[in-house]
Coordinates of C-alpha atoms and ligand atoms in Angstrom, one line a residue:
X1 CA 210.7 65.3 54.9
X2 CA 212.6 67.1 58.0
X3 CA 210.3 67.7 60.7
X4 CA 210.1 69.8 64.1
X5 CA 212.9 67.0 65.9
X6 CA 215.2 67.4 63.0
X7 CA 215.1 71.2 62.7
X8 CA 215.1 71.5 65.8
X9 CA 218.6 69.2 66.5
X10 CA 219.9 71.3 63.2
X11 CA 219.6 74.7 65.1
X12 CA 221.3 72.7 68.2
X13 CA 224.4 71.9 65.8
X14 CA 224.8 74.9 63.9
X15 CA 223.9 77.5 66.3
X16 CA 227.8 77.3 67.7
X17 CA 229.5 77.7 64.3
X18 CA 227.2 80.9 63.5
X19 CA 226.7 82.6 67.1
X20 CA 228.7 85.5 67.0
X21 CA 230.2 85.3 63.5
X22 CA 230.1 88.3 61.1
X23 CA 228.5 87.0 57.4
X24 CA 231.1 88.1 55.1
X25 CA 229.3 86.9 51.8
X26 CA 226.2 85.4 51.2
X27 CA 226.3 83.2 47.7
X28 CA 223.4 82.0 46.5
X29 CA 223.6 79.8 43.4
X30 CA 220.2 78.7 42.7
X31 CA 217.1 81.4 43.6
X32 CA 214.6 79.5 42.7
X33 CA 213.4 77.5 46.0
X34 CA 209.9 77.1 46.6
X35 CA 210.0 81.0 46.6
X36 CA 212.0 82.8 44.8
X37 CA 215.3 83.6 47.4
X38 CA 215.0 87.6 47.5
X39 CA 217.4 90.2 46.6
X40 CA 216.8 91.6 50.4
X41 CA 218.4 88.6 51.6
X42 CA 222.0 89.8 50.5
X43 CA 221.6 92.6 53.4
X44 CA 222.9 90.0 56.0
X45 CA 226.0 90.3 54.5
X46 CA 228.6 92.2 56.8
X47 CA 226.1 91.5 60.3
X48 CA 226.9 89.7 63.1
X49 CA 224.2 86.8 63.8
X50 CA 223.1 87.5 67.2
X51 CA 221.5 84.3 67.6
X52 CA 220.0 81.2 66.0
X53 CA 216.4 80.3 67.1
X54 CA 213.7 78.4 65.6
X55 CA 210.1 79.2 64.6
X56 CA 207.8 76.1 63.5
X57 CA 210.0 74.6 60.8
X58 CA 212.2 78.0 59.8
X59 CA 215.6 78.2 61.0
X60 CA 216.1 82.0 62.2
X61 CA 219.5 84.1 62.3
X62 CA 218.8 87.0 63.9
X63 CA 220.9 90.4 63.1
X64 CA 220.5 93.5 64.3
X65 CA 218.7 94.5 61.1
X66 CA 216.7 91.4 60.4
X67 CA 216.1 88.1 60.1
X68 CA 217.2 85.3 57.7
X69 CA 214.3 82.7 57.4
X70 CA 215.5 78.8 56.5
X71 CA 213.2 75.8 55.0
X72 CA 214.3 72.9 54.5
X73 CA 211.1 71.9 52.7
X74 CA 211.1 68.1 51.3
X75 CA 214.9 67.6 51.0
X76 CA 216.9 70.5 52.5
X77 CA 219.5 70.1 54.8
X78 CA 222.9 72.3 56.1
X79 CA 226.0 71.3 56.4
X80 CA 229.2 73.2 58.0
X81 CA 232.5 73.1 55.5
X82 CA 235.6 74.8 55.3
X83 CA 235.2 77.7 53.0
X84 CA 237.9 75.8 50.7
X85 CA 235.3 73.1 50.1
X86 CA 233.9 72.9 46.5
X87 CA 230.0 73.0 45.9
X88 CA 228.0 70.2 44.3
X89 CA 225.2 69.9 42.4
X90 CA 222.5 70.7 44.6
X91 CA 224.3 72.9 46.8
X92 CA 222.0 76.1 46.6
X93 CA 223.3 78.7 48.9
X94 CA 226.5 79.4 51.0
X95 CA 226.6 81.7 54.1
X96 CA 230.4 82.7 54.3
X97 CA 231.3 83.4 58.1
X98 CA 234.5 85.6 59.5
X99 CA 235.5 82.3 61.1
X100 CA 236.5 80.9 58.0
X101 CA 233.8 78.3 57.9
X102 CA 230.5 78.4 55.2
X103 CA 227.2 77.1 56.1
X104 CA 226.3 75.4 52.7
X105 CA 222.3 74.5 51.6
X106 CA 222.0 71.5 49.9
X107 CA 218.2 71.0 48.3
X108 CA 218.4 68.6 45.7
X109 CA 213.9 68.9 45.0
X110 CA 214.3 72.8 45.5
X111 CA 210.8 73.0 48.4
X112 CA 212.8 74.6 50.7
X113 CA 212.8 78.7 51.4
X114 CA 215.7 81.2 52.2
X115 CA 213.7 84.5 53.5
X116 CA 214.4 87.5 54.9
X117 CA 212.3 89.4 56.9
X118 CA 213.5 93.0 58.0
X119 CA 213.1 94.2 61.3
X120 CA 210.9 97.3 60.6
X121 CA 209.5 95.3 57.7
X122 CA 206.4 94.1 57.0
X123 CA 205.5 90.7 58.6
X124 CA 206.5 87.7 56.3
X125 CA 203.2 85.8 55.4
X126 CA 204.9 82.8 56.7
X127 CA 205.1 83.5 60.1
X128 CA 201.6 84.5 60.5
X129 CA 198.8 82.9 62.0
X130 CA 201.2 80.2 63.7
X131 CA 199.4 78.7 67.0
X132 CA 202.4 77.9 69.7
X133 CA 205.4 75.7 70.2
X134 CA 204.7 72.6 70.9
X135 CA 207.5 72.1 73.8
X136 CA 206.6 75.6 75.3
X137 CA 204.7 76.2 78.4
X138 CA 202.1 78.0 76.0
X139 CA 200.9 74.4 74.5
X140 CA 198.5 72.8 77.6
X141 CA 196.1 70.5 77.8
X142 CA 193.6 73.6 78.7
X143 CA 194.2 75.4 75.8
X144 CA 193.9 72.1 72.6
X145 CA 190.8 71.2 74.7
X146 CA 189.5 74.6 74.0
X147 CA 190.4 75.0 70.8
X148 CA 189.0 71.6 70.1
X149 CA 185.4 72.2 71.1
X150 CA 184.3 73.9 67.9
X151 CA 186.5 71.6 65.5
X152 CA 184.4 69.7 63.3
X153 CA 188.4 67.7 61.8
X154 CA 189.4 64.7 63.1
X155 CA 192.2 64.8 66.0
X156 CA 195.0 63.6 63.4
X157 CA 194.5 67.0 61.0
X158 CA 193.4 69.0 64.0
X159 CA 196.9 68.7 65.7
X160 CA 198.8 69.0 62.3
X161 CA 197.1 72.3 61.9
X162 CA 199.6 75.2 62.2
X163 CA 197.4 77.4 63.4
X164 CA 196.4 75.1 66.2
X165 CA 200.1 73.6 67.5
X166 CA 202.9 74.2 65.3
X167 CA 205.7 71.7 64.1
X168 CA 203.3 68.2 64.3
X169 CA 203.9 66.8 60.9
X170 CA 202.6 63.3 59.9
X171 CA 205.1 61.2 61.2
X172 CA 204.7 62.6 65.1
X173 CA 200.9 63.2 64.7
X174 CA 200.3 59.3 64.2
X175 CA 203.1 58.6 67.0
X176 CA 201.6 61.0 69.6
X177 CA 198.2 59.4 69.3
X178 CA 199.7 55.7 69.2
X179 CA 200.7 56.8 72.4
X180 CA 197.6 58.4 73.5
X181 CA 196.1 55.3 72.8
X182 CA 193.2 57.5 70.4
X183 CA 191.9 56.4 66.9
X184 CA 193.3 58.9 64.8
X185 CA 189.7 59.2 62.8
X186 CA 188.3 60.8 66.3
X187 CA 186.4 63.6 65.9
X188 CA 188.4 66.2 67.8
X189 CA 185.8 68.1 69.6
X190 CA 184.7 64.9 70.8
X191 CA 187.6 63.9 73.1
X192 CA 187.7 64.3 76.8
X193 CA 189.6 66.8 78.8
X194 CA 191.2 63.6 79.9
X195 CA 192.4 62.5 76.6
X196 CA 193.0 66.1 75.5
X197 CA 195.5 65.7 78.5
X198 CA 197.3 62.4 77.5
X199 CA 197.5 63.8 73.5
X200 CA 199.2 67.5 74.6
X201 CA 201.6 64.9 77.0
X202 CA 202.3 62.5 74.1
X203 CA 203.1 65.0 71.8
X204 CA 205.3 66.6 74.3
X205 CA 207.1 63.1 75.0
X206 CA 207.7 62.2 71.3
X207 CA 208.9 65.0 70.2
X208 CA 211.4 65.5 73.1
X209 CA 211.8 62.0 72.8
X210 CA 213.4 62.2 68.4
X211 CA 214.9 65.8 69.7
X212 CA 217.2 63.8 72.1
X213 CA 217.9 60.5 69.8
X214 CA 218.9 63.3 66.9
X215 CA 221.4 64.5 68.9
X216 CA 223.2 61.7 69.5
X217 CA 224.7 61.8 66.3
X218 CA 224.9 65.3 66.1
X219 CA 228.7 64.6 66.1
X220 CA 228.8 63.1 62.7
X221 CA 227.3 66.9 61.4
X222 CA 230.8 68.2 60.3
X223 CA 231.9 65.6 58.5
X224 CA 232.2 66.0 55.1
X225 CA 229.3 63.8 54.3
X226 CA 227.5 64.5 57.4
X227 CA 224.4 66.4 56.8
X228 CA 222.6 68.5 59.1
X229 CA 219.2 67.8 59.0
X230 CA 218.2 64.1 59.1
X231 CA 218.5 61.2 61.0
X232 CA 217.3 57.3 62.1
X233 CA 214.5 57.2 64.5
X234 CA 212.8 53.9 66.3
X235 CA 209.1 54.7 65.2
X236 CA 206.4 52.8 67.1
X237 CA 203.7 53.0 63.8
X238 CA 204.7 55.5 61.2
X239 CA 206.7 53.5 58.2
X240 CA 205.4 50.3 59.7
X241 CA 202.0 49.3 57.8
X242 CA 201.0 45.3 58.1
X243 CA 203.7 45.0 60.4
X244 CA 202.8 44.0 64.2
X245 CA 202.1 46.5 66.9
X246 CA 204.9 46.4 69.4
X247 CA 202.6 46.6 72.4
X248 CA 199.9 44.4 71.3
X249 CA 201.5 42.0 68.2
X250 CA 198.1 43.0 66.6
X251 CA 199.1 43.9 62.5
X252 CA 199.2 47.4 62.1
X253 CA 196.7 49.6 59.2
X254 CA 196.8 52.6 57.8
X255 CA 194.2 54.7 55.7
X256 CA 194.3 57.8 54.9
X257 CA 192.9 61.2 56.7
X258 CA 193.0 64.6 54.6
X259 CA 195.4 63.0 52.1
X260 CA 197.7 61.8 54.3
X261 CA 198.9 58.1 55.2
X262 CA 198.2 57.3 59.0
X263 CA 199.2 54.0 60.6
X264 CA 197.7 52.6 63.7
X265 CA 196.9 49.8 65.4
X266 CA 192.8 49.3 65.6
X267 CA 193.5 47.2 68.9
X268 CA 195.4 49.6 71.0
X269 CA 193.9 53.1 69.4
X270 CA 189.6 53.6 70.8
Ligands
ZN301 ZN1 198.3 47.5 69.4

């Protein structure tokens, strides 16, 4: 599943192709995503994408007269063809540009979302109720250790909460706090300001951290296997249950917190 760093490095390596460029046709092949894709999305077609920014884990084109929202759900990713290039299987939507060039969906397990939210329109659902960007100046240590006081979750599920800090899926939520050095089970409101510190910092540092190795091979995105949207990281715990912890050599466990796998090492992580 793409998270926050791959999204993120997605928006880096598309955002030239579509800056600028008039959508002459929108095809969609498949509607039926995780929502159904809605007729309203078709009103893109003929406006110039202002910009391409990114909101949690939706993609955003911005028009003059709205916004077209991207998931990539469990499998999604975007690739950049020449218009000439024929559609597979699992290729759900193409976004024809003036340039010549079509941004092309691929989904093959159909999670993923195409949206479209108009500018005087009401507020999608989606983008509600979001708590900030992790990387922005608006995510500090003062503010998770407030937010933290009244939490009765452990640290792992309070930091994947949305409404808390946006864009910390699984994989970076056990990272950051192999970093931080804090037992994932910790009861949130219990932590220090000191350790609320050193968890908003980790965060900060892992995600900046996959950001950057994804765009090393951001070159390899236009060719024609080359997929916008996923990539190889060097993970210190996540994928790496009974194997040894690379600080300590102690063997690595994982158990599971609100349904979800967490590895960690019980030596390094109090
Ligand atoms: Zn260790």
């Amino acid at each position: 599943m793409p998270e926050l760093p791959e999204i993120e490095v997605s928006r880096i390596g598309i955002k030239p192709y579509v800056e600028g460029q008039t959508v002459t046709k929108l095809e969609v092949r498949q509607p039926k995503l995780r929502w159904p894709v809605p007729d309203s999305i078709y009103d893109i077609e003929g406006q110039v994408i202002r910009s391409l920014k990114r909101r949690a884990k939706y993609l955003i084109l911005e028009t003059n007269i709205g916004y077209a929202l991207i998931h990539f759900g469990m499998s999604g990713s975007l690739r950049i063809l020449p218009e000439s290039s024929v559609p597979g299987r699992h290729d759900h939507v193409d976004l024809h540009l003036s340039s010549g060039t079509v941004i092309r969906y691929n989904d093959p397990r159909r999670f993923g979302a195409w949206l479209w939210q108009a500018k005087q329109g009401k507020r999608l659902q989606v983008l509600e109720n979001l708590g900030p960007e992790p990387l922005t100046d608006a995510f500090t240590s003062e503010y998770l250790f407030v937010k933290s006081r009244n939490r009765c979750t452990t640290i792992k599920e309070f930091i994947m909460n949305n409404s808390i800090v946006v864009g910390v899926g699984n994989i970076y939520a056990s990272e950051s706090l192999f970093m931080s050095k804090i037992h994932p089970k910790r009861q949130a409101r219990k932590l220090t300001s000191e350790e609320i510190e050193i968890v908003v910092e980790s965060i900060k540092v892992v995600l900046t951290t996959a950001i950057q190795q994804g765009g090393t091979t951001l070159k390899d995105y236009t060719q024609p296997n080359g997929k916008l949207g996923y990539f190889f990281q060097e993970l210190q715990v996540y994928g790496r249950t009974g194997k040894p912890c690379l600080v300590c050599n102690n063997t690595l466990e994982s158990i599971k917190i609100g349904q979800r796998n967490t590895v960690f090492c019980s030596h390094c992580q109090k």
